Coordinates of C-alpha atoms in Angstrom, one line a residue:
Chain A
M1106 CA 4.6 5.5 40.6
G1107 CA 3.5 2.6 38.5
W1108 CA 4.3 4.6 35.4
R1109 CA 7.9 5.1 36.2
W1110 CA 9.1 2.3 33.9
F1111 CA 7.4 4.2 31.1
H1112 CA 8.4 7.7 31.9
Q1113 CA 12.1 6.7 32.1
W1114 CA 12.0 6.5 28.4
G1115 CA 11.6 10.3 28.3
S1116 CA 15.2 10.7 29.2
P1117 CA 17.6 10.3 26.3
R1118 CA 20.5 10.0 28.7
W1119 CA 18.8 7.1 30.6
F1120 CA 18.3 5.4 27.3
Y1121 CA 21.7 5.9 25.9
E1122 CA 23.4 4.6 29.0
R1123 CA 21.5 1.4 28.9
A1124 CA 21.1 0.8 25.2
R1125 CA 24.7 -0.2 24.8
R1126 CA 24.2 -3.2 27.0
W1127 CA 20.9 -4.2 25.4
Q1128 CA 22.5 -3.9 22.0
L1129 CA 25.3 -6.2 23.0
V1130 CA 22.9 -8.8 24.3
C1131 CA 20.8 -8.5 21.1
G1132 CA 23.8 -8.7 18.9
W1133 CA 25.1 -12.0 20.4
L1134 CA 21.7 -13.5 20.7
A1135 CA 20.9 -12.7 17.0
L1136 CA 24.2 -14.1 15.9
I1137 CA 23.7 -17.4 17.7
L1138 CA 20.1 -17.8 16.6
L1139 CA 20.8 -16.8 12.9
T1140 CA 23.8 -19.1 12.7
L1141 CA 21.8 -22.0 14.1
G1142 CA 18.6 -21.4 12.2
S1143 CA 20.3 -20.7 8.8
L1144 CA 22.7 -23.7 9.0
W1145 CA 19.8 -26.0 10.0
G1146 CA 17.5 -24.6 7.4
L1147 CA 19.9 -24.3 4.6
G1148 CA 21.9 -27.4 5.3
F1149 CA 19.9 -30.0 7.1
A1150 CA 16.2 -29.4 6.7
P1151 CA 14.6 -31.8 4.2
V1152 CA 13.9 -30.7 0.6
D1153 CA 10.4 -29.8 -0.5
Y1154 CA 8.3 -32.3 -2.6
Q1155 CA 7.5 -29.7 -5.2
Q1156 CA 10.0 -26.9 -5.2
G1157 CA 13.1 -28.9 -4.3
N1158 CA 15.9 -26.9 -2.8
S1159 CA 14.7 -23.5 -4.0
Y1160 CA 12.1 -23.3 -1.2
R1161 CA 15.0 -22.8 1.2
I1162 CA 15.0 -19.1 0.5
I1163 CA 12.0 -19.2 2.9
Y1164 CA 14.5 -19.0 5.7
L1165 CA 15.4 -15.5 4.6
H1166 CA 12.2 -14.3 2.8
V1167 CA 9.6 -15.1 5.5
P1168 CA 11.4 -13.5 8.5
V1169 CA 12.3 -10.5 6.5
A1170 CA 8.8 -10.0 5.2
F1171 CA 7.4 -10.4 8.7
L1172 CA 9.7 -7.7 9.9
A1173 CA 8.9 -5.4 7.1
Q1174 CA 5.3 -5.3 8.3
A1175 CA 6.0 -5.5 12.0
L1176 CA 8.4 -2.5 11.9
Y1177 CA 5.7 -0.3 10.3
A1178 CA 3.4 -1.2 13.1
A1179 CA 6.2 -0.4 15.6
M1180 CA 6.7 3.0 13.8
A1181 CA 3.0 3.8 14.2
V1182 CA 3.1 3.0 17.9
C1183 CA 6.0 5.4 18.2
A1184 CA 4.0 8.0 16.3
I1185 CA 1.1 7.7 18.8
V1186 CA 3.6 7.9 21.8
L1187 CA 5.1 11.0 20.2
F1188 CA 1.7 12.8 19.9
V1189 CA 0.3 11.7 23.2
W1190 CA 3.3 11.9 25.5
K1191 CA 5.5 14.2 23.4
M1192 CA 8.4 11.8 24.0
K1193 CA 11.5 12.7 22.1
L1194 CA 12.8 9.2 22.1
A1195 CA 9.8 8.0 20.2
D1196 CA 10.7 10.3 17.4
V1197 CA 14.3 9.0 17.4
A1198 CA 12.9 5.4 17.3
M1199 CA 10.6 6.4 14.4
Q1200 CA 13.6 7.7 12.4
S1201 CA 15.7 4.6 13.0
I1202 CA 12.8 2.2 12.4
A1203 CA 11.9 3.9 9.1
V1204 CA 15.4 3.2 7.7
A1205 CA 15.5 -0.4 9.0
G1206 CA 12.0 -1.0 7.8
F1207 CA 12.8 0.1 4.3
A1208 CA 15.9 -2.1 4.2
F1209 CA 13.9 -5.2 5.3
T1210 CA 11.1 -4.4 2.8
A1211 CA 13.6 -4.1 0.0
L1212 CA 15.3 -7.3 1.1
S1213 CA 12.0 -9.2 1.2
L1214 CA 11.1 -7.9 -2.3
I1215 CA 14.5 -9.0 -3.7
S1216 CA 14.5 -12.4 -2.0
G1217 CA 10.9 -12.8 -3.2
A1218 CA 11.9 -12.0 -6.8
V1219 CA 14.7 -14.6 -6.6
W1220 CA 12.3 -17.1 -5.3
G1221 CA 9.6 -16.2 -7.8
K1222 CA 11.7 -17.0 -10.8
P1223 CA 12.0 -20.8 -10.2
T1224 CA 8.6 -21.3 -8.7
W1225 CA 6.2 -19.0 -10.6
G1226 CA 8.4 -18.6 -13.7
T1227 CA 8.8 -14.9 -13.3
Y1228 CA 10.7 -12.4 -11.1
W1229 CA 7.8 -10.1 -10.7
V1230 CA 4.1 -10.4 -11.0
W1231 CA 1.6 -7.8 -10.1
D1232 CA 0.3 -10.0 -7.4
A1233 CA -1.5 -8.7 -4.4
R1234 CA 1.1 -9.3 -1.8
L1235 CA 4.0 -8.3 -3.9
T1236 CA 2.2 -5.1 -4.8
S1237 CA 1.3 -4.3 -1.2
M1238 CA 4.9 -4.9 -0.2
L1239 CA 6.1 -2.5 -2.9
I1240 CA 3.6 0.1 -1.6
L1241 CA 4.9 -0.5 1.9
A1242 CA 8.4 0.2 0.6
F1243 CA 7.1 3.5 -0.9
L1244 CA 5.5 4.4 2.4
Y1245 CA 8.8 3.9 4.2
L1246 CA 10.6 6.0 1.6
G1247 CA 8.0 8.7 2.1
A1248 CA 8.7 8.8 5.9
I1249 CA 12.4 8.9 5.2
G1250 CA 12.1 11.6 2.5
L1251 CA 9.7 13.8 4.5
R1252 CA 12.1 13.8 7.4
A1253 CA 15.0 14.8 5.2
A1254 CA 13.1 17.8 3.9
F1255 CA 13.0 19.6 7.3
Q1256 CA 15.8 21.3 9.1
D1257 CA 14.1 21.3 12.6
P1258 CA 14.0 17.7 13.9
D1259 CA 11.0 18.3 16.1
Q1260 CA 9.0 19.6 13.1
A1261 CA 10.2 16.7 10.9
G1262 CA 9.2 14.2 13.6
K1263 CA 5.7 15.5 13.9
A1264 CA 5.2 15.7 10.1
C1265 CA 6.4 12.1 9.8
G1266 CA 4.1 11.1 12.6
I1267 CA 1.1 12.5 10.8
L1268 CA 2.1 10.7 7.6
I1269 CA 2.7 7.4 9.3
L1270 CA -0.6 7.5 11.2
V1271 CA -2.5 8.3 8.0
G1272 CA -0.6 5.5 6.3
V1273 CA -1.6 3.1 9.1
V1274 CA -5.3 3.9 8.7
N1275 CA -5.0 3.4 5.0
L1276 CA -2.9 0.2 4.9
P1277 CA -5.7 -2.2 5.5
I1278 CA -7.7 -0.5 2.8
I1279 CA -4.7 -0.7 0.4
K1280 CA -4.3 -4.4 1.3
Y1281 CA -7.9 -5.2 0.8
S1282 CA -8.1 -3.4 -2.6
V1283 CA -4.9 -5.0 -3.9
E1284 CA -6.0 -8.4 -2.8
W1285 CA -9.3 -8.0 -4.5
W1286 CA -7.4 -6.9 -7.6
N1287 CA -5.0 -9.8 -8.0
T1288 CA -3.9 -12.8 -5.9
L1289 CA -1.3 -15.4 -6.8
H1290 CA 0.8 -15.6 -3.6
Q1291 CA 0.1 -18.6 -1.5
P1292 CA -1.5 -18.1 1.9
A1293 CA 0.8 -17.9 4.9
S1294 CA 2.4 -21.1 6.0
L1295 CA 2.9 -20.0 9.6
K1296 CA 0.0 -18.6 11.5
L1297 CA -0.1 -17.9 15.2
T1298 CA -3.5 -19.5 15.6
E1299 CA -3.2 -22.6 13.4
K1300 CA -1.0 -25.7 13.1
P1301 CA 1.8 -25.0 10.6
T1302 CA 1.4 -26.6 7.1
M1303 CA 5.0 -27.9 7.1
P1304 CA 6.7 -30.6 9.2
A1305 CA 8.6 -29.7 12.3
S1306 CA 12.0 -30.3 10.7
M1307 CA 11.2 -27.4 8.4
W1308 CA 9.4 -25.0 10.6
I1309 CA 11.6 -25.2 13.7
P1310 CA 14.6 -23.7 11.9
L1311 CA 12.2 -21.1 10.3
L1312 CA 11.0 -20.1 13.8
I1313 CA 14.5 -19.8 15.0
N1314 CA 15.4 -17.6 12.1
I1315 CA 12.3 -15.4 12.5
L1316 CA 13.3 -14.9 16.2
G1317 CA 16.9 -14.3 15.1
Y1318 CA 15.9 -11.6 12.5
Y1319 CA 13.6 -9.9 15.0
I1320 CA 16.4 -9.6 17.5
A1321 CA 18.9 -8.6 14.8
A1322 CA 16.4 -5.8 13.8
A1323 CA 16.3 -4.7 17.4
Y1324 CA 20.1 -4.6 17.4
L1325 CA 20.2 -2.5 14.3
V1326 CA 17.5 -0.1 15.5
L1327 CA 19.1 0.3 18.9
G1328 CA 22.5 1.1 17.3
S1329 CA 21.0 3.7 15.0
M1330 CA 18.9 5.2 17.8
R1331 CA 22.0 5.5 20.0
A1332 CA 23.8 7.4 17.3
T1333 CA 20.8 9.6 16.6
V1334 CA 20.4 10.4 20.3
L1335 CA 24.0 11.5 20.5
E1336 CA 23.6 13.7 17.4
R1337 CA 20.4 15.4 18.6
E1338 CA 21.6 15.9 22.2
R1339 CA 25.0 17.1 21.1
R1340 CA 24.5 20.4 23.0
A1341 CA 23.6 18.6 26.3
I1342 CA 26.2 18.5 29.0
W1343 CA 26.2 14.8 29.4
V1344 CA 27.0 14.2 25.8
R1345 CA 29.9 16.7 25.9
E1346 CA 31.3 15.0 28.9
L1347 CA 30.9 11.7 27.3
V1348 CA 32.7 12.8 24.1
N1349 CA 35.5 14.7 25.9
G1350 CA 36.0 12.0 28.5
A1351 CA 36.4 9.3 25.8
Chain B
M1302 CA -26.6 26.2 23.5
N1303 CA -23.6 28.4 23.1
P1304 CA -22.1 28.7 19.6
K1305 CA -18.9 26.9 20.5
R1306 CA -20.8 23.8 21.6
K1307 CA -23.2 24.0 18.7
Q1308 CA -20.2 24.0 16.4
R1309 CA -18.6 21.0 18.1
L1310 CA -21.9 19.2 17.9
F1311 CA -22.2 19.9 14.2
I1312 CA -18.6 18.6 13.6
I1313 CA -19.3 15.4 15.5
L1314 CA -22.6 14.9 13.7
G1315 CA -20.8 15.5 10.4
M1316 CA -18.1 13.0 11.0
V1317 CA -20.5 10.3 12.3
S1318 CA -22.8 10.8 9.3
G1319 CA -19.8 10.7 7.0
L1320 CA -18.6 7.4 8.4
G1321 CA -22.2 6.1 8.4
I1322 CA -22.5 6.9 4.7
A1323 CA -19.2 5.2 4.0
V1324 CA -20.2 2.1 5.9
G1325 CA -23.5 2.0 4.0
L1326 CA -21.8 2.2 0.7
V1327 CA -19.3 -0.5 1.6
M1328 CA -22.1 -2.8 2.8
Y1329 CA -23.9 -2.3 -0.5
A1330 CA -20.8 -3.0 -2.6
L1331 CA -20.0 -6.1 -0.6
S1332 CA -23.5 -7.5 -1.2
Q1333 CA -22.8 -7.5 -4.9
N1334 CA -20.3 -9.7 -6.8
I1335 CA -17.1 -7.7 -7.4
N1336 CA -14.7 -10.4 -8.6
L1337 CA -12.3 -10.4 -11.5
F1338 CA -11.2 -13.9 -10.7
F1339 CA -13.3 -16.8 -11.9
T1340 CA -13.5 -20.5 -11.3
P1341 CA -14.1 -23.0 -14.1
T1342 CA -17.7 -23.5 -12.8
Q1343 CA -18.4 -19.8 -13.2
I1344 CA -17.0 -19.9 -16.8
V1345 CA -19.0 -23.0 -17.8
K1346 CA -22.2 -21.4 -16.4
G1347 CA -21.4 -18.3 -18.5
E1348 CA -21.0 -16.0 -15.5
A1349 CA -17.8 -14.6 -16.8
P1350 CA -17.7 -11.8 -19.4
S1351 CA -16.4 -12.8 -22.8
A1352 CA -14.0 -10.7 -24.8
Q1353 CA -12.6 -9.2 -21.6
M1354 CA -9.3 -10.1 -20.0
I1355 CA -10.0 -12.3 -17.0
R1356 CA -8.2 -14.8 -14.7
V1357 CA -9.2 -18.3 -14.1
G1358 CA -7.8 -20.3 -11.2
G1359 CA -7.9 -24.1 -10.7
M1360 CA -6.0 -27.3 -10.9
V1361 CA -4.6 -28.7 -14.1
A1362 CA -6.8 -31.8 -14.7
D1363 CA -5.0 -35.2 -14.8
G1364 CA -4.3 -36.6 -18.3
T1365 CA -5.4 -33.5 -20.2
V1366 CA -2.1 -31.8 -21.0
D1367 CA -1.6 -32.0 -24.7
R1368 CA 1.8 -30.6 -26.0
D1369 CA 2.5 -29.9 -29.6
P1370 CA 5.9 -31.5 -30.3
Q1371 CA 6.7 -29.0 -33.1
S1372 CA 6.0 -25.8 -31.2
L1373 CA 5.5 -24.3 -27.8
R1374 CA 1.8 -24.7 -28.2
V1375 CA 0.1 -26.5 -25.3
A1376 CA -3.5 -27.2 -24.4
F1377 CA -4.9 -28.4 -21.1
E1378 CA -7.9 -28.4 -18.9
V1379 CA -8.3 -26.4 -15.7
T1380 CA -10.7 -27.9 -13.2
D1381 CA -12.3 -27.1 -9.9
F1382 CA -13.5 -30.7 -9.6
D1383 CA -16.9 -29.7 -10.8
H1384 CA -16.4 -28.4 -14.2
N1385 CA -13.5 -28.2 -16.7
V1386 CA -12.4 -25.4 -19.0
R1387 CA -10.2 -26.1 -22.0
V1388 CA -7.2 -23.7 -22.1
S1389 CA -4.9 -23.2 -25.0
Y1390 CA -1.5 -21.4 -24.6
E1391 CA 1.6 -20.8 -26.6
G1392 CA 4.8 -20.0 -24.7
I1393 CA 7.1 -21.3 -22.0
L1394 CA 5.4 -22.9 -19.0
P1395 CA 6.7 -22.4 -15.5
D1396 CA 8.7 -25.2 -13.9
L1397 CA 6.0 -26.0 -11.4
F1398 CA 3.5 -26.6 -14.2
R1399 CA 2.3 -30.2 -14.1
E1400 CA -0.9 -32.2 -13.8
G1401 CA -2.6 -31.7 -10.5
Q1402 CA -0.9 -28.4 -10.0
G1403 CA -2.8 -25.3 -9.1
V1404 CA -2.5 -22.6 -11.9
V1405 CA -3.8 -19.2 -12.6
V1406 CA -4.3 -18.5 -16.3
Q1407 CA -5.0 -15.1 -17.7
G1408 CA -6.6 -14.5 -21.0
R1409 CA -9.9 -14.4 -22.9
I1410 CA -12.8 -16.7 -23.7
N1411 CA -13.0 -17.5 -27.3
E1412 CA -15.7 -19.8 -28.6
G1413 CA -15.9 -21.9 -25.5
Q1414 CA -12.2 -22.2 -25.2
F1415 CA -10.0 -20.1 -23.0
V1416 CA -7.0 -18.6 -24.9
A1417 CA -4.4 -17.8 -22.3
S1418 CA -1.8 -15.1 -22.6
E1419 CA -0.1 -16.0 -19.4
V1420 CA 0.1 -19.1 -17.3
L1421 CA 1.3 -18.9 -13.7
A1422 CA 1.8 -21.8 -11.3
K1423 CA 0.3 -21.2 -7.9
H1424 CA 2.3 -23.1 -5.4
D1425 CA 0.4 -24.1 -2.3
E1426 CA 1.3 -23.3 1.2
N1427 CA 2.2 -26.9 2.0
Y1428 CA 5.9 -27.6 2.3
M1429 CA 7.0 -31.2 2.9
P1430 CA 9.9 -33.5 2.3
P1431 CA 9.7 -35.9 -0.7
E1432 CA 9.6 -39.0 1.4
V1433 CA 6.5 -37.7 3.3
T1434 CA 4.9 -37.0 -0.1
E1435 CA 5.7 -40.5 -1.3
A1436 CA 4.2 -42.0 1.9
L1437 CA 1.1 -39.9 1.6
R1438 CA 0.7 -40.8 -2.1
Q1439 CA 1.0 -44.5 -1.4
S1440 CA -1.7 -44.3 1.3
G1441 CA -3.8 -42.1 -1.0
K1442 CA -4.0 -39.3 1.4
L1443 CA -2.1 -36.7 -0.6
D1444 CA -4.9 -36.1 -3.2
Q1445 CA -7.4 -36.0 -0.4
M1446 CA -5.3 -33.5 1.5
I1447 CA -4.7 -31.3 -1.5
G1448 CA -8.4 -31.6 -2.4
V1449 CA -9.4 -30.4 1.0
Q1450 CA -6.9 -27.4 0.7
K1451 CA -8.3 -26.3 -2.6
Q1452 CA -12.0 -26.2 -1.6
Chain C
M19 CA -21.4 37.4 4.8
S20 CA -20.2 34.3 6.6
I21 CA -16.6 33.3 6.8
E22 CA -17.2 30.3 4.5
K23 CA -18.8 32.4 1.8
R24 CA -16.0 35.0 2.0
M25 CA -13.4 32.3 1.7
L26 CA -15.1 31.0 -1.5
V27 CA -15.3 34.5 -2.9
R28 CA -11.7 35.1 -2.1
E29 CA -10.7 32.0 -3.9
L30 CA -12.7 33.1 -7.0
K31 CA -11.0 36.5 -6.9
L32 CA -7.6 34.9 -6.7
I33 CA -8.4 32.8 -9.7
A34 CA -9.7 35.7 -11.7
A35 CA -6.4 37.5 -10.9
R36 CA -4.4 34.7 -12.3
P37 CA -6.5 32.5 -14.7
G38 CA -3.3 30.8 -15.9
D39 CA -3.3 28.6 -12.8
I40 CA -6.5 26.9 -13.9
F41 CA -5.5 26.5 -17.5
K42 CA -2.0 25.1 -17.1
P43 CA -3.1 21.7 -15.6
M44 CA -5.8 21.4 -18.3
W45 CA -3.2 22.2 -21.0
F46 CA -1.0 19.6 -19.3
T47 CA -3.6 16.9 -19.5
L48 CA -4.3 17.5 -23.2
L49 CA -0.6 17.5 -24.0
V50 CA 0.0 14.2 -22.2
I51 CA -3.0 12.7 -24.0
S52 CA -1.7 13.9 -27.4
M53 CA 1.7 12.4 -26.6
V54 CA 0.1 8.9 -26.2
P55 CA -0.7 8.2 -29.9
L56 CA 2.7 9.7 -30.8
A57 CA 4.6 7.5 -28.5
L58 CA 2.5 4.4 -29.2
A59 CA 1.0 4.1 -32.6
P60 CA -1.9 5.9 -34.2
D61 CA -3.9 2.6 -34.1
S62 CA -7.4 3.6 -33.0
Q63 CA -8.3 0.1 -31.8
L64 CA -5.4 0.0 -29.4
L65 CA -5.9 3.6 -28.3
A66 CA -9.6 3.0 -27.5
E67 CA -8.5 0.0 -25.3
I68 CA -6.0 1.9 -23.2
G69 CA -7.4 5.4 -23.7
S70 CA -9.6 5.5 -20.6
A71 CA -6.7 4.4 -18.4
M72 CA -4.4 7.0 -20.0
I73 CA -6.9 9.8 -19.4
W74 CA -7.2 8.7 -15.8
V75 CA -3.5 8.8 -15.2
A76 CA -3.1 12.1 -17.0
T77 CA -5.9 13.7 -15.0
L78 CA -4.4 12.2 -11.8
L79 CA -1.0 13.8 -12.6
A80 CA -2.6 17.2 -13.5
L81 CA -4.5 17.1 -10.2
L82 CA -1.3 16.5 -8.3
L83 CA 0.4 19.3 -10.3
N84 CA -2.2 21.9 -9.2
T85 CA -2.7 20.7 -5.6
E86 CA 1.0 20.6 -4.9
H87 CA 1.1 24.3 -3.7
L88 CA -2.5 24.3 -2.3
F89 CA -1.6 26.1 0.9
Q90 CA 1.7 27.7 -0.1
S91 CA 0.5 31.2 -0.9
D92 CA -1.9 31.3 2.1
F93 CA 1.0 30.2 4.2
S94 CA 3.5 32.8 3.0
D95 CA 1.0 35.7 3.2
G96 CA -0.1 34.8 6.6
V97 CA -3.7 33.8 5.9
L98 CA -3.2 30.4 7.6
E99 CA -2.2 32.3 10.8
Q100 CA -5.4 34.3 10.6
W101 CA -7.3 31.0 10.4
L102 CA -6.1 30.1 13.8
F103 CA -7.8 33.1 15.3
L104 CA -11.2 32.6 13.7
D105 CA -14.0 31.3 15.8
R106 CA -14.1 28.1 13.6
P107 CA -12.2 24.9 14.1
L108 CA -9.2 24.7 11.8
A109 CA -10.3 21.4 10.3
W110 CA -13.6 23.0 9.2
L111 CA -11.8 25.9 7.4
V112 CA -9.4 23.4 5.8
G113 CA -12.5 21.5 4.6
V114 CA -13.9 24.7 3.1
K115 CA -10.6 25.4 1.4
L116 CA -10.5 21.8 0.0
I117 CA -14.1 22.1 -1.3
A118 CA -13.2 25.4 -3.0
H119 CA -10.1 23.9 -4.5
W120 CA -12.1 20.9 -5.8
L121 CA -14.8 23.2 -7.3
F122 CA -12.6 25.7 -9.0
N123 CA -9.4 23.8 -9.8
V124 CA -10.3 20.1 -10.1
L125 CA -13.7 20.2 -11.7
P126 CA -12.4 22.0 -14.8
L127 CA -9.9 19.1 -15.2
I128 CA -12.8 16.6 -15.2
L129 CA -14.8 18.7 -17.6
I130 CA -12.2 18.4 -20.3
T131 CA -12.0 14.6 -20.2
P132 CA -14.6 14.2 -23.0
V133 CA -12.3 16.1 -25.3
A134 CA -9.4 13.9 -24.3
G135 CA -11.7 10.9 -24.8
L136 CA -12.5 12.0 -28.4
M137 CA -8.8 12.3 -29.1
L138 CA -8.2 8.7 -28.1
S139 CA -11.4 7.4 -29.7
V140 CA -12.8 6.1 -26.4
S141 CA -16.4 4.9 -26.7
T142 CA -19.2 6.9 -25.2
E143 CA -20.2 4.4 -22.5
V144 CA -16.6 4.2 -21.2
L145 CA -16.3 7.9 -21.4
L146 CA -19.4 8.3 -19.3
A147 CA -18.0 5.8 -16.7
L148 CA -14.7 7.6 -16.8
F149 CA -16.4 10.9 -16.1
I150 CA -18.4 9.5 -13.2
T151 CA -15.4 7.8 -11.7
L152 CA -13.4 11.0 -11.7
L153 CA -16.3 12.9 -10.1
V154 CA -16.5 10.3 -7.3
A155 CA -12.8 9.7 -6.9
T156 CA -11.3 13.2 -7.1
P157 CA -12.5 14.3 -3.6
A158 CA -10.3 11.6 -2.1
L159 CA -7.4 12.4 -4.3
T160 CA -7.7 16.2 -3.5
C161 CA -7.8 15.5 0.2
F162 CA -4.7 13.3 0.2
S163 CA -2.6 15.6 -2.1
G164 CA -3.8 18.5 0.1
L165 CA -2.4 16.7 3.1
G166 CA 0.9 16.2 1.2
A167 CA 1.0 19.9 0.4
A168 CA 0.3 20.8 4.1
L169 CA 2.9 18.4 5.5
T170 CA 5.7 19.9 3.4
L171 CA 4.7 23.6 4.0
G172 CA 7.4 24.5 6.4
S173 CA 10.2 22.8 4.6
S174 CA 12.3 24.9 2.3
R175 CA 13.3 21.9 0.0
S176 CA 9.8 20.4 -0.4
G177 CA 9.5 20.5 -4.2
I178 CA 7.5 17.5 -5.5
L179 CA 8.0 15.7 -2.1
G180 CA 4.4 16.3 -0.9
V181 CA 3.1 14.5 -3.9
L182 CA 5.6 11.6 -3.7
V183 CA 4.8 11.0 -0.1
M184 CA 1.1 10.7 -0.8
M185 CA 1.2 8.7 -4.0
P186 CA 1.1 5.3 -2.3
L187 CA -2.1 6.2 -0.6
F188 CA -3.8 6.6 -4.0
V189 CA -3.6 2.9 -4.7
P190 CA -7.1 1.9 -3.7
V191 CA -8.6 4.8 -5.7
V192 CA -6.7 3.8 -8.8
I193 CA -7.5 0.1 -8.5
L194 CA -11.2 0.7 -8.0
A195 CA -11.4 3.3 -10.8
A196 CA -9.7 0.8 -13.2
G197 CA -12.2 -1.8 -12.1
V198 CA -15.1 0.5 -13.0
L199 CA -13.5 1.2 -16.4
I200 CA -13.0 -2.5 -17.1
R201 CA -16.6 -3.2 -16.2
A202 CA -17.8 -0.4 -18.3
T203 CA -15.9 -1.7 -21.3
D204 CA -17.6 -5.0 -21.2
G205 CA -21.0 -3.6 -20.1
S206 CA -21.3 -5.2 -16.7
D207 CA -22.6 -3.5 -13.5
T208 CA -20.3 -0.7 -12.3
L209 CA -22.4 0.4 -9.3
P210 CA -20.8 -1.7 -6.6
L211 CA -17.3 -0.5 -7.4
L212 CA -18.5 3.1 -7.6
A213 CA -20.1 2.7 -4.2
L214 CA -16.7 1.5 -2.8
L215 CA -15.0 4.4 -4.5
G216 CA -17.6 6.8 -3.0
A217 CA -17.1 5.3 0.4
F218 CA -13.3 6.0 0.2
S219 CA -14.0 9.6 -0.8
V220 CA -16.4 10.1 2.0
I221 CA -14.0 8.7 4.6
A222 CA -11.1 10.8 3.2
A223 CA -13.3 13.9 3.3
T224 CA -14.3 13.4 6.9
L225 CA -10.9 12.4 8.3
V226 CA -8.2 14.0 6.2
P227 CA -9.1 17.7 7.1
V228 CA -8.2 16.8 10.7
A229 CA -4.8 15.5 9.7
V230 CA -4.3 18.6 7.4
S231 CA -5.1 21.0 10.3
A232 CA -2.6 19.2 12.5
A233 CA 0.0 19.5 9.7
I234 CA -0.7 23.2 9.3
R235 CA -0.5 23.8 13.1
L236 CA 2.9 22.2 13.3
N237 CA 4.3 24.1 10.3
I238 CA 3.1 27.4 11.6
G239 CA 4.3 26.7 15.1
G240 CA 7.7 25.5 14.0
S241 CA 8.7 27.9 11.3
N242 CA 9.0 31.1 13.4

């Protein structure tokens, strides 16, 4: 009985009916947090002693880069759920997360390049973290491309799952090798275990924005998942009733 | 033992020994020095290969930046607070380049001098408002703080 | 004769029937190598400096080229389905197939690198390092590109996709190999990096066949 909360997720219909409400909550919450965090960070937080105003791109770059990595982990969890419990919804989530993850990775690369120009003097360096982000983007592209090559969604989902799991095992090795190869990027300013290396007037808006972007990502993924569920279940009776009734 | 089980045993043994070999190889590699990135101390002690492209990281030593007014040529010393390495460079320096700033220079060692082909500023992970920096500087804590960060 | 031995003999017979499959990737490597001086400059100093890296990349591409369809013919003539009925685990058979492929298709590619090295005036020590790196690294590369080939088996529009999907996973191999070559150029100790490279190959060889067998199962199950 204790597993009920988990097995509910096996029903696409159950998910579809509730996801709309979750999406609405996420959407408003993200909007409020992002407006607050961005206005505070861009308008009112103090300037940095070395980088001046250009450091403010941190309020976009850091949350987006966090998400790029977190979404890959989320995708891997979905792959495990897909293989162990054969849950269709996990595959739908994998598909939606791959697209969102690629978008966030691309955004973090672009915002990083814009930041790199004034601080490092170049848009792109073959630095460890930049390179591993680029490779992460390629891994996401692989998951998207592999899915597109199959006609049968179940088969596509399983193939993607294998790819993602192999990628997850390999990611730490890639990260380690690339770091050994070249490092220029500064260490992370925000760590869960340590005191942040910036004053509260700078990191509070950053934290708000990180939270905001996480919730915004949830909003995007939920929306995309809802659409995918409808498409995959288009032959199910409840979907027909839903479409005809509307 | 029936053949099926024997087979399974062999597979498990094979995987375990494969992973064991891999761990052994990694342990051996990590016990050796595998860096391409050097500190000024290592360069002064001659631990870095000459003639090969390497990277040196450290701080730009105070009062050593020497700009040629006629050209883009510049010379400075990179320090890790133990030893200094003289670096010569020709080209545009990044905005963040200044005395006391962390830099990464890429280039080759040439007759005791480091000829850089690229200079990159390494900004640290400390973000703070200018007034805080000023206060820290007056109390002399900034250098101490940055010094601690760098070691 | 055991199943493993019969598989190896079958691979050899297939190659004897179509020897072109081996020679095309070798031909490709040499062509790419001869394009380098044409595109760059016939300056032998410069060529010697970047030569080893060029040979590495060319060999990597050739390997991808001939691993891309690793399981395709076995898939379409039903051999893979027969594998499922043998009294051997599928991962083990996949392993044998990968070993056979490495021996008969990848090894020839490595054997011609001295010729390529001469064309780019790479020094003997670097050439030796290059040769050893390729020997140590190619098992990992073969495993990963084999996985790419297996994943895209059932898709009608796979093309080069299997390769593209696996490319990012080659990063550690390429970085470590380049490290070995740099060290060989200035005469420092290459053993620690070769050990890391070897570790990567050993891990790939133990774990990837399992993933490949899962990929084969899903493609056989789903396509009919």
